[in-house]
Amino acid sequence: MKVLKDILYKVSLTSTTGDMELGVKDIVFDSRQVTEGSAFVAIKGTQVDGHEFIEKAIGLGAQSVVCEQLPEKILDGVTYVQVVNSARALGIMASNYFDNPSESIKVVAITGTNGKTTTATLLHQLFMRMGYSTGLLSTVENKINETVIHATHTTPDAVSVQALLRKMVEEGCTHCFMEASSHAIVQERIAGLKLAGAVFTNISHDHLDYHGTFDEYIKAKKKLFDELPKDAFALVNGDDKRGAVMLQNCKASHQYFALKSPAEFKAKIISNTLEGLELDINGKLIWFRMIGAFNAYNLLGVLGVTVLLGEEEDEVLRELSGIRGAKGRFDRISIAGITAIVDYAHTPDALDNVLKTINGARTGGEQLITVVGCGGNRDKTKRPVMAKIAVQESDKAILTSDNPRFEEPEAILKDMQAGVVPSEIRKTLSIVDRREAIKTACMLSQKGDIILIAGKGHEDYQEVKGVKHHFDDTEVVTEFLQQLTQR
């Protein structure tokens, strides 16, 4: 059992009341999980304020309470610790509780609007191929070597992060690659971590429902780099104009990767087809199984991280050329002469990248049919923009549901339809039921055509009114394409 004063090491304290030598069985920030001997950390969340549940937590057995505001009623036998920032305190406390695992493993965080999952997954696969015991924290899955642990958030809560890292260390992992979403950074879910490096992939409009403005969204990403230690590296996309912004006031060493700008890690695209991507990297022609300029950036970011971690470039490129990438990122299914592509593209920039990649690889005679939706209870400003992009870049576009959550799907579609100009309405369909939308795309397609199903990628569910129903784009499109072979 840990001692309270020890797990508060490096936490900014305002005041303490009670026994600081108290034993702590576990650290809890959800009062419903409190048991006898828990330390309860009251956090002001987006939905509820944990300070309102201090009394409940004590009633359930919490013997110590960490909070920003002390309750009016101070009870005997309970230790109260007032801190500057409860969320940050939670991360630092969790790190101390699990014996600071990030000091025993090289942790690299990847942030950006698009490319986080692909970059983290490629790094995990690459280091495994090179013989390292490696951990992964991503949207798609958390992994300790090949053992999969289901992911519910892009970045787990602070306690879960530290617990996972401790398990990785115990199982011999030398490296861990993790996504760092803007939400997680602002909510201090990665507080207490010692990072070996951080990567910035790119930034475009997203999550404005949470951050309020684009400037605040940029600041959230920049916070990751502002807090890097001097002995870490900061690797940013030099072709994104905000890349240099990330490095302002960053104490870590600065490096760039790019296709167009001067950079330590640079490449030139030689060919780009639906079968693969050929890059010129330092005079070496390398063929990769992934496609698109956006993946060229992801591959360069991976190369940069690996070299900065001390690996030989030639070996890295040799191993990297054989890796396929993350599930749900440009997954191809070819049946009955029709190619279906399932991709997670759920932002305007990502959708535009995928569609431009497909169009760049087309021969000209085939149709491109795009099925796309937008999630409910999320940034509404991107809905008309995504619909506009889908319609402009496709021969036919079918607007449909993604994860409507607690919104009415019809209302989401109405927001999307606002982005379709009158002259392009004729090639646009709106079908609320996602399964029917995919079925319609298959029925409209002919041999040689391409169907893009965007927005969900690896997700195998639809979230409606708080309930997750099984739904897998790959399964559904495969089913309908197979039916075409029986016509």
JSON list of N, CA, C and O in Angstrom, two decimals, residues 396-427:
[
{"chain": "A", "resi": 396, "resn": "LYS", "atom": "N", "xyz": [-21.05, 10.16, -57.49]},
{"chain": "A", "resi": 396, "resn": "LYS", "atom": "CA", "xyz": [-22.29, 10.11, -56.71]},
{"chain": "A", "resi": 396, "resn": "LYS", "atom": "C", "xyz": [-21.92, 10.15, -55.24]},
{"chain": "A", "resi": 396, "resn": "LYS", "atom": "O", "xyz": [-20.91, 9.58, -54.82]},
{"chain": "A", "resi": 397, "resn": "ALA", "atom": "N", "xyz": [-22.73, 10.83, -54.44]},
{"chain": "A", "resi": 397, "resn": "ALA", "atom": "CA", "xyz": [-22.50, 10.89, -52.99]},
{"chain": "A", "resi": 397, "resn": "ALA", "atom": "C", "xyz": [-23.77, 10.53, -52.26]},
{"chain": "A", "resi": 397, "resn": "ALA", "atom": "O", "xyz": [-24.85, 11.02, -52.59]},
{"chain": "A", "resi": 398, "resn": "ILE", "atom": "N", "xyz": [-23.63, 9.65, -51.28]},
{"chain": "A", "resi": 398, "resn": "ILE", "atom": "CA", "xyz": [-24.78, 9.24, -50.46]},
{"chain": "A", "resi": 398, "resn": "ILE", "atom": "C", "xyz": [-24.51, 9.71, -49.03]},
{"chain": "A", "resi": 398, "resn": "ILE", "atom": "O", "xyz": [-23.58, 9.26, -48.37]},
{"chain": "A", "resi": 399, "resn": "LEU", "atom": "N", "xyz": [-25.33, 10.66, -48.58]},
{"chain": "A", "resi": 399, "resn": "LEU", "atom": "CA", "xyz": [-25.20, 11.17, -47.22]},
{"chain": "A", "resi": 399, "resn": "LEU", "atom": "C", "xyz": [-26.02, 10.29, -46.30]},
{"chain": "A", "resi": 399, "resn": "LEU", "atom": "O", "xyz": [-27.18, 9.98, -46.59]},
{"chain": "A", "resi": 400, "resn": "THR", "atom": "N", "xyz": [-25.43, 9.91, -45.14]},
{"chain": "A", "resi": 400, "resn": "THR", "atom": "CA", "xyz": [-26.12, 8.96, -44.27]},
{"chain": "A", "resi": 400, "resn": "THR", "atom": "C", "xyz": [-25.72, 9.18, -42.81]},
{"chain": "A", "resi": 400, "resn": "THR", "atom": "O", "xyz": [-25.06, 10.17, -42.49]},
{"chain": "A", "resi": 401, "resn": "SER", "atom": "N", "xyz": [-26.09, 8.25, -41.95]},
{"chain": "A", "resi": 401, "resn": "SER", "atom": "CA", "xyz": [-25.78, 8.35, -40.52]},
{"chain": "A", "resi": 401, "resn": "SER", "atom": "C", "xyz": [-24.37, 7.84, -40.24]},
{"chain": "A", "resi": 401, "resn": "SER", "atom": "O", "xyz": [-23.85, 6.98, -40.93]},
{"chain": "A", "resi": 402, "resn": "ASP", "atom": "N", "xyz": [-23.77, 8.40, -39.20]},
{"chain": "A", "resi": 402, "resn": "ASP", "atom": "CA", "xyz": [-22.52, 7.89, -38.68]},
{"chain": "A", "resi": 402, "resn": "ASP", "atom": "C", "xyz": [-22.84, 7.35, -37.28]},
{"chain": "A", "resi": 402, "resn": "ASP", "atom": "O", "xyz": [-23.48, 6.33, -37.15]},
{"chain": "A", "resi": 403, "resn": "ASN", "atom": "N", "xyz": [-22.48, 8.06, -36.25]},
{"chain": "A", "resi": 403, "resn": "ASN", "atom": "CA", "xyz": [-22.94, 7.77, -34.88]},
{"chain": "A", "resi": 403, "resn": "ASN", "atom": "C", "xyz": [-23.84, 8.92, -34.46]},
{"chain": "A", "resi": 403, "resn": "ASN", "atom": "O", "xyz": [-23.35, 9.94, -33.97]},
{"chain": "A", "resi": 404, "resn": "PRO", "atom": "N", "xyz": [-25.15, 8.83, -34.65]},
{"chain": "A", "resi": 404, "resn": "PRO", "atom": "CA", "xyz": [-26.02, 9.98, -34.33]},
{"chain": "A", "resi": 404, "resn": "PRO", "atom": "C", "xyz": [-26.05, 10.33, -32.85]},
{"chain": "A", "resi": 404, "resn": "PRO", "atom": "O", "xyz": [-26.45, 11.42, -32.48]},
{"chain": "A", "resi": 405, "resn": "ARG", "atom": "N", "xyz": [-25.67, 9.37, -32.00]},
{"chain": "A", "resi": 405, "resn": "ARG", "atom": "CA", "xyz": [-25.68, 9.58, -30.55]},
{"chain": "A", "resi": 405, "resn": "ARG", "atom": "C", "xyz": [-27.06, 10.06, -30.11]},
{"chain": "A", "resi": 405, "resn": "ARG", "atom": "O", "xyz": [-28.05, 9.39, -30.33]},
{"chain": "A", "resi": 406, "resn": "PHE", "atom": "N", "xyz": [-27.14, 11.25, -29.50]},
{"chain": "A", "resi": 406, "resn": "PHE", "atom": "CA", "xyz": [-28.44, 11.70, -28.98]},
{"chain": "A", "resi": 406, "resn": "PHE", "atom": "C", "xyz": [-29.12, 12.71, -29.91]},
{"chain": "A", "resi": 406, "resn": "PHE", "atom": "O", "xyz": [-30.12, 13.32, -29.53]},
{"chain": "A", "resi": 407, "resn": "GLU", "atom": "N", "xyz": [-28.57, 12.89, -31.10]},
{"chain": "A", "resi": 407, "resn": "GLU", "atom": "CA", "xyz": [-29.21, 13.75, -32.09]},
{"chain": "A", "resi": 407, "resn": "GLU", "atom": "C", "xyz": [-30.08, 12.92, -33.03]},
{"chain": "A", "resi": 407, "resn": "GLU", "atom": "O", "xyz": [-29.87, 11.71, -33.19]},
{"chain": "A", "resi": 408, "resn": "GLU", "atom": "N", "xyz": [-31.05, 13.58, -33.66]},
{"chain": "A", "resi": 408, "resn": "GLU", "atom": "CA", "xyz": [-31.86, 12.91, -34.66]},
{"chain": "A", "resi": 408, "resn": "GLU", "atom": "C", "xyz": [-31.07, 12.85, -35.97]},
{"chain": "A", "resi": 408, "resn": "GLU", "atom": "O", "xyz": [-30.57, 13.88, -36.44]},
{"chain": "A", "resi": 409, "resn": "PRO", "atom": "N", "xyz": [-30.94, 11.67, -36.59]},
{"chain": "A", "resi": 409, "resn": "PRO", "atom": "CA", "xyz": [-30.17, 11.55, -37.83]},
{"chain": "A", "resi": 409, "resn": "PRO", "atom": "C", "xyz": [-30.65, 12.49, -38.93]},
{"chain": "A", "resi": 409, "resn": "PRO", "atom": "O", "xyz": [-29.84, 13.03, -39.70]},
{"chain": "A", "resi": 410, "resn": "GLU", "atom": "N", "xyz": [-31.96, 12.70, -39.00]},
{"chain": "A", "resi": 410, "resn": "GLU", "atom": "CA", "xyz": [-32.52, 13.60, -40.01]},
{"chain": "A", "resi": 410, "resn": "GLU", "atom": "C", "xyz": [-31.99, 15.02, -39.86]},
{"chain": "A", "resi": 410, "resn": "GLU", "atom": "O", "xyz": [-31.73, 15.71, -40.86]},
{"chain": "A", "resi": 411, "resn": "ALA", "atom": "N", "xyz": [-31.80, 15.45, -38.62]},
{"chain": "A", "resi": 411, "resn": "ALA", "atom": "CA", "xyz": [-31.29, 16.80, -38.36]},
{"chain": "A", "resi": 411, "resn": "ALA", "atom": "C", "xyz": [-29.82, 16.92, -38.80]},
{"chain": "A", "resi": 411, "resn": "ALA", "atom": "O", "xyz": [-29.40, 17.94, -39.35]},
{"chain": "A", "resi": 412, "resn": "ILE", "atom": "N", "xyz": [-29.05, 15.84, -38.58]},
{"chain": "A", "resi": 412, "resn": "ILE", "atom": "CA", "xyz": [-27.65, 15.84, -39.00]},
{"chain": "A", "resi": 412, "resn": "ILE", "atom": "C", "xyz": [-27.56, 15.90, -40.52]},
{"chain": "A", "resi": 412, "resn": "ILE", "atom": "O", "xyz": [-26.77, 16.66, -41.08]},
{"chain": "A", "resi": 413, "resn": "LEU", "atom": "N", "xyz": [-28.41, 15.11, -41.19]},
{"chain": "A", "resi": 413, "resn": "LEU", "atom": "CA", "xyz": [-28.41, 15.11, -42.66]},
{"chain": "A", "resi": 413, "resn": "LEU", "atom": "C", "xyz": [-28.82, 16.47, -43.21]},
{"chain": "A", "resi": 413, "resn": "LEU", "atom": "O", "xyz": [-28.28, 16.93, -44.23]},
{"chain": "A", "resi": 414, "resn": "LYS", "atom": "N", "xyz": [-29.74, 17.13, -42.54]},
{"chain": "A", "resi": 414, "resn": "LYS", "atom": "CA", "xyz": [-30.16, 18.46, -42.97]},
{"chain": "A", "resi": 414, "resn": "LYS", "atom": "C", "xyz": [-28.99, 19.43, -42.91]},
{"chain": "A", "resi": 414, "resn": "LYS", "atom": "O", "xyz": [-28.79, 20.26, -43.82]},
{"chain": "A", "resi": 415, "resn": "ASP", "atom": "N", "xyz": [-28.18, 19.33, -41.85]},
{"chain": "A", "resi": 415, "resn": "ASP", "atom": "CA", "xyz": [-26.98, 20.17, -41.74]},
{"chain": "A", "resi": 415, "resn": "ASP", "atom": "C", "xyz": [-26.00, 19.88, -42.87]},
{"chain": "A", "resi": 415, "resn": "ASP", "atom": "O", "xyz": [-25.38, 20.79, -43.44]},
{"chain": "A", "resi": 416, "resn": "MET", "atom": "N", "xyz": [-25.86, 18.60, -43.21]},
{"chain": "A", "resi": 416, "resn": "MET", "atom": "CA", "xyz": [-24.94, 18.22, -44.28]},
{"chain": "A", "resi": 416, "resn": "MET", "atom": "C", "xyz": [-25.44, 18.72, -45.63]},
{"chain": "A", "resi": 416, "resn": "MET", "atom": "O", "xyz": [-24.68, 19.25, -46.44]},
{"chain": "A", "resi": 417, "resn": "GLN", "atom": "N", "xyz": [-26.73, 18.57, -45.87]},
{"chain": "A", "resi": 417, "resn": "GLN", "atom": "CA", "xyz": [-27.32, 18.96, -47.16]},
{"chain": "A", "resi": 417, "resn": "GLN", "atom": "C", "xyz": [-27.14, 20.44, -47.45]},
{"chain": "A", "resi": 417, "resn": "GLN", "atom": "O", "xyz": [-27.11, 20.86, -48.62]},
{"chain": "A", "resi": 418, "resn": "ALA", "atom": "N", "xyz": [-26.98, 21.25, -46.40]},
{"chain": "A", "resi": 418, "resn": "ALA", "atom": "CA", "xyz": [-26.79, 22.69, -46.59]},
{"chain": "A", "resi": 418, "resn": "ALA", "atom": "C", "xyz": [-25.50, 23.00, -47.36]},
{"chain": "A", "resi": 418, "resn": "ALA", "atom": "O", "xyz": [-25.36, 24.08, -47.92]},
{"chain": "A", "resi": 419, "resn": "GLY", "atom": "N", "xyz": [-24.57, 22.03, -47.39]},
{"chain": "A", "resi": 419, "resn": "GLY", "atom": "CA", "xyz": [-23.32, 22.26, -48.10]},
{"chain": "A", "resi": 419, "resn": "GLY", "atom": "C", "xyz": [-23.34, 21.86, -49.57]},
{"chain": "A", "resi": 419, "resn": "GLY", "atom": "O", "xyz": [-22.36, 22.06, -50.28]},
{"chain": "A", "resi": 420, "resn": "VAL", "atom": "N", "xyz": [-24.47, 21.28, -50.01]},
{"chain": "A", "resi": 420, "resn": "VAL", "atom": "CA", "xyz": [-24.58, 20.83, -51.40]},
{"chain": "A", "resi": 420, "resn": "VAL", "atom": "C", "xyz": [-25.18, 21.95, -52.25]},
{"chain": "A", "resi": 420, "resn": "VAL", "atom": "O", "xyz": [-26.29, 22.41, -51.99]},
{"chain": "A", "resi": 421, "resn": "VAL", "atom": "N", "xyz": [-24.44, 22.38, -53.27]},
{"chain": "A", "resi": 421, "resn": "VAL", "atom": "CA", "xyz": [-24.93, 23.46, -54.13]},
{"chain": "A", "resi": 421, "resn": "VAL", "atom": "C", "xyz": [-26.02, 22.90, -55.05]},
{"chain": "A", "resi": 421, "resn": "VAL", "atom": "O", "xyz": [-26.02, 21.71, -55.39]},
{"chain": "A", "resi": 422, "resn": "PRO", "atom": "N", "xyz": [-26.98, 23.74, -55.48]},
{"chain": "A", "resi": 422, "resn": "PRO", "atom": "CA", "xyz": [-28.11, 23.27, -56.30]},
{"chain": "A", "resi": 422, "resn": "PRO", "atom": "C", "xyz": [-27.72, 22.47, -57.53]},
{"chain": "A", "resi": 422, "resn": "PRO", "atom": "O", "xyz": [-28.37, 21.49, -57.88]},
{"chain": "A", "resi": 423, "resn": "SER", "atom": "N", "xyz": [-26.63, 22.87, -58.18]},
{"chain": "A", "resi": 423, "resn": "SER", "atom": "CA", "xyz": [-26.23, 22.19, -59.42]},
{"chain": "A", "resi": 423, "resn": "SER", "atom": "C", "xyz": [-25.76, 20.76, -59.20]},
{"chain": "A", "resi": 423, "resn": "SER", "atom": "O", "xyz": [-25.65, 19.97, -60.15]},
{"chain": "A", "resi": 424, "resn": "GLU", "atom": "N", "xyz": [-25.47, 20.40, -57.93]},
{"chain": "A", "resi": 424, "resn": "GLU", "atom": "CA", "xyz": [-24.96, 19.05, -57.66]},
{"chain": "A", "resi": 424, "resn": "GLU", "atom": "C", "xyz": [-25.94, 18.19, -56.87]},
{"chain": "A", "resi": 424, "resn": "GLU", "atom": "O", "xyz": [-25.60, 17.07, -56.47]},
{"chain": "A", "resi": 425, "resn": "ILE", "atom": "N", "xyz": [-27.14, 18.70, -56.65]},
{"chain": "A", "resi": 425, "resn": "ILE", "atom": "CA", "xyz": [-28.15, 17.93, -55.93]},
{"chain": "A", "resi": 425, "resn": "ILE", "atom": "C", "xyz": [-28.49, 16.65, -56.68]},
{"chain": "A", "resi": 425, "resn": "ILE", "atom": "O", "xyz": [-28.76, 15.60, -56.08]},
{"chain": "A", "resi": 426, "resn": "ARG", "atom": "N", "xyz": [-28.47, 16.72, -58.01]},
{"chain": "A", "resi": 426, "resn": "ARG", "atom": "CA", "xyz": [-28.86, 15.58, -58.83]},
{"chain": "A", "resi": 426, "resn": "ARG", "atom": "C", "xyz": [-27.98, 14.34, -58.59]},
{"chain": "A", "resi": 426, "resn": "ARG", "atom": "O", "xyz": [-28.41, 13.21, -58.79]},
{"chain": "A", "resi": 427, "resn": "LYS", "atom": "N", "xyz": [-26.74, 14.53, -58.15]},
{"chain": "A", "resi": 427, "resn": "LYS", "atom": "CA", "xyz": [-25.88, 13.36, -57.92]},
{"chain": "A", "resi": 427, "resn": "LYS", "atom": "C", "xyz": [-25.72, 13.05, -56.43]},
{"chain": "A", "resi": 427, "resn": "LYS", "atom": "O", "xyz": [-24.79, 12.38, -56.01]}
]
